[in-house]
Structure formats: C-alpha cells, structure tokens
CSV table of C-alpha atoms in Angstrom, one decimal:
chain,number,residue,atom,x,y,z
A,15,MET,CA,377.3,199.0,63.4
A,16,ASP,CA,377.7,196.7,60.2
A,17,TRP,CA,374.3,196.5,58.0
A,18,PRO,CA,374.6,193.3,55.6
A,19,SER,CA,374.1,193.8,52.0
A,20,LEU,CA,370.6,194.1,50.6
A,21,GLY,CA,370.3,190.4,49.3
A,22,ILE,CA,371.3,189.2,52.7
A,23,MET,CA,368.8,191.8,54.1
A,24,LEU,CA,366.0,190.3,52.0
A,25,PHE,CA,367.4,186.7,53.1
A,26,LEU,CA,367.3,187.4,56.6
A,27,ALA,CA,363.6,189.2,56.2
A,28,ALA,CA,362.2,185.9,54.9
A,29,ALA,CA,364.0,183.6,57.1
A,30,GLY,CA,363.1,185.9,60.6
A,31,PHE,CA,359.4,186.1,59.4
A,32,ALA,CA,359.1,182.2,58.7
A,33,ALA,CA,360.7,181.1,61.9
A,34,ALA,CA,358.9,183.6,64.1
A,35,PHE,CA,355.5,182.4,62.7
A,36,ILE,CA,356.2,178.7,63.0
A,37,ASP,CA,357.8,179.2,66.4
A,38,SER,CA,354.7,181.0,67.8
A,39,VAL,CA,352.1,178.5,66.8
A,40,ALA,CA,354.4,175.0,67.9
A,41,GLY,CA,357.9,176.1,68.7
A,42,GLY,CA,360.9,175.1,66.3
A,43,GLY,CA,361.8,178.5,64.9
A,44,GLY,CA,365.5,177.8,65.6
A,45,LEU,CA,365.4,175.7,62.7
A,46,ILE,CA,365.1,178.3,60.4
A,47,ALA,CA,366.6,181.2,61.8
A,48,VAL,CA,370.2,179.7,62.9
A,49,PRO,CA,370.9,177.9,59.5
A,50,ALA,CA,370.1,181.3,57.9
A,51,LEU,CA,372.5,183.1,59.9
A,52,LEU,CA,375.0,180.5,59.4
A,53,MET,CA,374.3,181.0,55.8
A,54,THR,CA,375.3,184.5,55.6
A,55,GLY,CA,378.8,183.2,56.9
A,56,MET,CA,378.3,184.1,60.6
A,57,PRO,CA,380.3,182.4,63.2
A,58,PRO,CA,378.0,179.8,65.3
A,59,ASP,CA,378.4,182.1,68.1
A,60,ALA,CA,377.4,185.0,66.8
A,61,ALA,CA,374.6,183.1,64.9
A,62,LEU,CA,373.5,182.0,68.3
A,63,GLY,CA,373.4,185.2,69.8
A,64,THR,CA,372.0,187.3,67.0
A,65,ASN,CA,369.2,184.7,66.8
A,66,LYS,CA,368.4,185.4,70.4
A,67,LEU,CA,368.1,188.9,69.7
A,68,GLY,CA,365.2,188.1,67.0
A,69,GLY,CA,364.0,185.5,69.2
A,70,THR,CA,363.6,187.5,72.3
A,71,ALA,CA,361.4,190.1,70.0
A,72,ALA,CA,359.5,187.5,68.6
A,73,ALA,CA,358.8,185.7,72.0
A,74,LEU,CA,357.9,189.2,73.2
A,75,THR,CA,355.3,189.7,70.5
A,76,SER,CA,353.6,186.6,70.8
A,77,SER,CA,353.7,185.8,74.6
A,78,SER,CA,351.9,189.8,74.3
A,79,ALA,CA,349.3,188.4,72.0
A,80,PHE,CA,348.6,185.0,74.0
A,81,LEU,CA,348.5,187.3,77.3
A,82,ALA,CA,345.9,189.8,75.5
A,83,SER,CA,343.7,186.9,74.1
A,84,GLY,CA,343.3,185.6,77.8
A,85,ASN,CA,345.3,182.4,76.7
A,86,VAL,CA,347.8,182.5,79.2
A,87,ASP,CA,347.8,181.7,83.0
A,88,TRP,CA,349.4,184.5,84.4
A,89,ARG,CA,349.1,182.9,88.3
A,90,THR,CA,351.2,180.2,86.9
A,91,VAL,CA,353.3,182.0,84.7
A,92,ARG,CA,354.2,184.6,87.5
A,93,LEU,CA,355.9,181.9,89.4
A,94,LEU,CA,357.7,179.9,86.7
A,95,PHE,CA,359.1,182.9,84.9
A,96,PRO,CA,361.9,183.4,87.0
A,97,LEU,CA,362.9,179.7,87.1
A,98,SER,CA,363.2,179.9,83.1
A,99,PHE,CA,365.3,183.5,83.4
A,100,ALA,CA,367.5,182.0,86.3
A,101,GLY,CA,367.8,178.6,84.3
A,102,ALA,CA,369.2,180.0,80.8
A,103,LEU,CA,371.3,182.2,82.8
A,104,LEU,CA,373.1,179.5,83.9
A,105,GLY,CA,373.1,177.4,80.7
A,106,THR,CA,374.5,180.1,78.6
A,107,GLU,CA,377.4,180.9,81.2
A,108,THR,CA,377.9,176.9,80.9
A,109,VAL,CA,377.9,176.4,77.3
A,110,HIS,CA,381.1,178.4,77.4
A,111,LEU,CA,382.8,176.0,79.7
A,112,LEU,CA,381.1,172.6,78.4
A,113,SER,CA,380.5,171.4,75.1
A,114,PRO,CA,376.6,170.6,74.6
A,115,GLU,CA,376.9,167.8,71.8
A,116,PHE,CA,376.8,165.1,74.1
A,117,LEU,CA,372.9,166.3,74.6
A,118,ARG,CA,372.0,165.3,71.3
A,119,PRO,CA,371.0,161.9,71.6
A,120,LEU,CA,369.0,162.3,74.9
A,121,VAL,CA,367.4,164.9,73.0
A,122,ILE,CA,366.3,162.9,70.1
A,123,VAL,CA,364.8,160.1,72.3
A,124,MET,CA,362.7,163.2,74.5
A,125,LEU,CA,361.7,164.5,71.4
A,126,GLY,CA,360.6,161.1,70.0
A,127,VAL,CA,358.8,160.6,73.2
A,128,ILE,CA,356.9,164.1,72.9
A,129,LEU,CA,356.1,163.1,69.1
A,130,VAL,CA,354.4,159.9,70.0
A,131,TYR,CA,352.6,161.4,72.8
A,132,THR,CA,351.4,164.2,70.6
A,133,LEU,CA,350.0,161.9,68.0
A,134,PHE,CA,348.3,159.2,70.3
A,135,LYS,CA,346.7,162.3,72.9
A,136,LYS,CA,343.2,162.9,73.2
A,137,LYS,CA,342.0,166.0,71.8
A,138,ALA,CA,343.0,168.6,74.6
A,139,ALA,CA,340.3,170.8,76.7
A,140,ALA,CA,339.7,173.9,74.9
A,141,SER,CA,339.1,176.2,77.8
A,142,PRO,CA,341.1,179.5,78.4
A,143,ALA,CA,344.3,178.9,80.3
A,144,GLY,CA,343.0,180.6,83.3
A,145,ASP,CA,340.4,178.2,83.8
A,146,VAL,CA,342.7,175.2,84.5
A,147,HIS,CA,343.0,174.7,88.3
A,148,LEU,CA,346.7,173.1,88.8
A,149,THR,CA,347.2,170.5,91.5
A,150,ARG,CA,350.1,170.3,93.5
A,151,LYS,CA,351.1,167.3,91.7
A,152,ALA,CA,351.1,169.6,88.2
A,153,LEU,CA,353.4,172.3,90.0
A,154,ARG,CA,355.7,169.8,91.3
A,155,LEU,CA,356.3,168.9,87.4
A,156,LEU,CA,356.2,172.7,86.1
A,157,VAL,CA,358.5,174.0,88.7
A,158,PRO,CA,361.7,171.8,87.9
A,159,ALA,CA,360.8,171.8,84.3
A,160,ALA,CA,361.0,175.7,83.7
A,161,PHE,CA,364.0,175.8,85.5
A,162,ALA,CA,365.7,172.6,83.3
A,163,ILE,CA,364.3,173.7,80.2
A,164,GLY,CA,365.3,177.3,80.5
A,165,PHE,CA,369.1,175.8,81.3
A,166,TYR,CA,368.8,173.5,78.4
A,167,ASP,CA,367.5,176.2,76.0
A,168,GLY,CA,370.5,178.7,77.1
A,169,PHE,CA,372.9,175.6,77.2
A,170,PHE,CA,371.8,173.9,73.7
A,171,GLY,CA,368.5,175.2,72.5
A,172,PRO,CA,366.6,173.1,70.1
A,173,GLY,CA,363.4,172.1,70.8
A,174,THR,CA,363.0,174.3,73.8
A,175,GLY,CA,359.6,175.4,72.6
A,176,SER,CA,358.7,171.7,72.2
A,177,PHE,CA,359.6,170.8,75.5
A,178,LEU,CA,357.8,173.9,77.0
A,179,LEU,CA,354.4,173.1,75.6
A,180,PHE,CA,354.8,169.5,76.2
A,181,ALA,CA,355.1,170.2,80.0
A,182,PHE,CA,352.1,172.7,80.2
A,183,LEU,CA,350.2,169.9,78.3
A,184,LEU,CA,351.1,167.2,80.7
A,185,ALA,CA,349.9,169.6,83.3
A,186,GLY,CA,346.5,169.8,81.8
A,187,TYR,CA,346.4,172.8,79.6
A,188,GLY,CA,344.7,173.0,75.9
A,189,TYR,CA,347.1,173.2,73.0
A,190,VAL,CA,346.2,177.1,73.0
A,191,GLY,CA,346.7,177.4,76.6
A,192,ALA,CA,349.9,175.6,76.5
A,193,SER,CA,351.4,177.7,73.7
A,194,GLY,CA,350.3,181.0,75.2
A,195,ASN,CA,352.2,179.9,78.8
A,196,ALA,CA,355.3,178.4,76.8
A,197,LYS,CA,355.9,181.2,75.0
A,198,MET,CA,356.0,183.2,78.2
A,199,LEU,CA,358.8,181.5,79.6
A,200,ASN,CA,360.6,181.2,76.5
A,201,LEU,CA,360.6,184.7,76.6
A,202,GLY,CA,362.2,184.5,79.9
A,203,SER,CA,365.2,182.1,78.6
A,204,ASN,CA,365.7,184.0,75.5
A,205,LEU,CA,365.8,187.2,77.3
A,206,SER,CA,368.4,185.9,79.8
A,207,SER,CA,370.2,184.2,76.9
A,208,LEU,CA,370.4,187.6,75.1
A,209,LEU,CA,371.9,189.4,78.1
A,210,MET,CA,374.5,186.6,78.3
A,211,PHE,CA,375.6,186.9,74.8
A,212,LEU,CA,375.8,190.5,74.9
A,213,LEU,CA,378.0,190.3,77.8
A,214,PHE,CA,379.9,187.9,75.5
A,215,GLY,CA,380.2,190.2,72.4
A,216,SER,CA,378.4,187.7,70.4
A,217,VAL,CA,375.4,189.6,68.9
A,218,GLN,CA,375.5,191.4,65.0
A,219,PHE,CA,373.3,194.1,65.4
A,220,GLY,CA,373.0,194.7,62.2
A,221,SER,CA,371.7,191.3,60.9
A,222,GLY,CA,369.8,191.0,64.2
A,223,ILE,CA,368.2,194.2,63.7
A,224,ILE,CA,366.8,193.0,60.4
A,225,LEU,CA,365.9,189.6,61.7
A,226,ALA,CA,364.2,190.7,64.9
A,227,LEU,CA,361.9,193.3,63.0
A,228,PHE,CA,360.7,190.5,60.5
A,229,MET,CA,360.5,188.3,63.3
A,230,ILE,CA,358.1,190.6,65.3
A,231,GLY,CA,356.0,190.1,62.1
A,232,GLY,CA,355.8,186.9,62.2
A,233,ALA,CA,355.3,186.4,65.5
A,234,TRP,CA,352.0,188.6,65.4
A,235,THR,CA,351.0,186.6,62.6
A,236,GLY,CA,351.5,183.3,63.7
A,237,SER,CA,349.9,184.0,67.6
A,238,ARG,CA,346.9,185.3,66.0
A,239,PHE,CA,346.5,182.3,63.7
A,240,ALA,CA,347.2,180.0,66.8
A,241,ILE,CA,344.8,181.4,68.7
A,242,LYS,CA,341.9,181.7,66.1
A,243,ARG,CA,342.5,178.3,65.0
A,244,GLY,CA,343.4,176.8,68.2
A,245,ALA,CA,344.2,173.0,68.6
A,246,ALA,CA,342.9,171.9,65.1
A,247,TRP,CA,346.0,173.4,63.5
A,248,ILE,CA,348.5,173.8,66.6
A,249,LYS,CA,348.5,170.1,67.4
A,250,PRO,CA,349.6,168.7,63.8
A,251,LEU,CA,352.0,171.5,63.4
A,252,PHE,CA,353.4,170.8,66.6
A,253,ALA,CA,354.0,167.3,65.6
A,254,ALA,CA,355.7,168.2,62.2
A,255,VAL,CA,357.8,170.6,63.9
A,256,THR,CA,358.7,168.1,66.4
A,257,ALA,CA,359.3,165.2,63.7
A,258,ILE,CA,361.8,167.6,61.7
A,259,LEU,CA,363.5,168.6,64.7
A,260,ILE,CA,364.2,164.7,65.7
A,261,GLY,CA,365.5,164.4,62.0
A,262,LYS,CA,367.5,167.6,61.8
A,263,GLN,CA,369.3,165.9,65.4
A,264,LEU,CA,369.9,162.7,63.9
A,265,TRP,CA,371.2,164.2,60.6
A,266,ASP,CA,373.8,166.2,62.7
A,267,LEU,CA,374.6,163.2,65.0
A,268,LEU,CA,375.2,161.0,62.0
A,269,ILE,CA,377.2,163.5,60.1
A,270,GLY,CA,379.2,164.8,63.1
C-alpha cells in the first residue's frame, strides 16, 4: 500500500472533514472531496473510486447518527435501500460503457428546479421521520426515485444528496427526517459503487484511508449539527450547496 506524503495527508484530512460535514447536512460533499483527490495528481477513475471509500465511511457514520436520533423512517428506508444499492451497481457498471457527460445539461436544469423549490417552499414540518405516514402516491414517487438516483450516483454522481433529500421533501418529510432518510439511501449507493470500483481496481487505499478517517469525523460532527439545529440551518445550507452545484456543472459544461 502506497501512503501519500505528509503534506498530502494533511490536505486530504482537511478536505475530507469539510466534505463530510457539508455532505451529512445538505449533500454535495463530492464538490470538495473529488477535486481534492484530483489535485493530488490522482487519475479521474481512481479519484472517483477513492472518494467512494471515504464517502461510504462518512455515510455510514452520519446515517448511524440520524438513525440513533430517531430521524430515520426505517420502515420506508428498509424498502428503498435495496433499490438504491441495485441502481448504483448498475450505474457504476454502465459508466464503463458510456460517457456520462451528456447528463450534465439535464442535471443543471434539475438542480435549478430543486433550488427554486427550496427557496420558495414554506417551512417543512419538524416531526420525527417515523411520524410521517406515507401515502401510496408518495411511495410511487420514492420507489422509482430510489433506484433512479442510485443509478445516477453510480453513473455520474454530482448532486445525489440533493436529489435524495428533495425526493423525501416531496414525500412529506421535514428537513431533518429527509436528511436522515437520504443519508441511509446514499449509504446504499456509495457502498454499491465502492464494491464495483474495488472490482475494477480503482481505489488507492493509502489516500483513501486518510480521507475516510477524517470524513468519519466530519460526518459525525455534521450529522450532530444537523440534528441539533434542524431546518433553520439545513434549508439555507441545502440551498447554498445546490446553487454551488449548479455553478460547478455550468462551469464544467462551458469550459468543456
């Protein structure tokens, strides 16, 4: 196993903590982690695979915190988790056959819709996730969404946390409950993609272990912050991360 230099270790530690903190609250941690890995000179496929190692560790940490706090609807997540896992498995396999770049314009539009919805939506309910009684209509939304967003996470990735959180908001959850459920499904898609990247040999373990350790710390801190502060902080941070995601995708589209 090749370990990075001390300077790169410190850089990845800071980037991993910040990425996981933001991701556990509002999604979008890949905006920090993937560019940080690329800046170390890592090839793109290795950066994506190594990021999944850190992301899986972070998602496990934050989802455990949300679950312990009662802000995960386990009945619904138990149904949707295998769909997210299977979708990401197929998405990660597909990315080796097709270029995902054609999705970028569509992602910009979808993120724009999410941003407008977030800014103009009235305050979401603050009841615990387990108190939400889902209608069949909501399940008809969440079942295909879990598979499709899981596939998207394995195939392309940017904005996955935003899309998951948005889906649960539409289903009637408050911001904290939606965040908790989203992290559980994100755990499924991250784990699935990680297994595929391991199979393809696209994970650099030295950098990945450093990233994962500090992402665990960032995820624990961020999830506790989200649970304690609630929608008052999650909503504006979610809107800010979504806006940055839009800017990043537009920039990549224009300079590409």
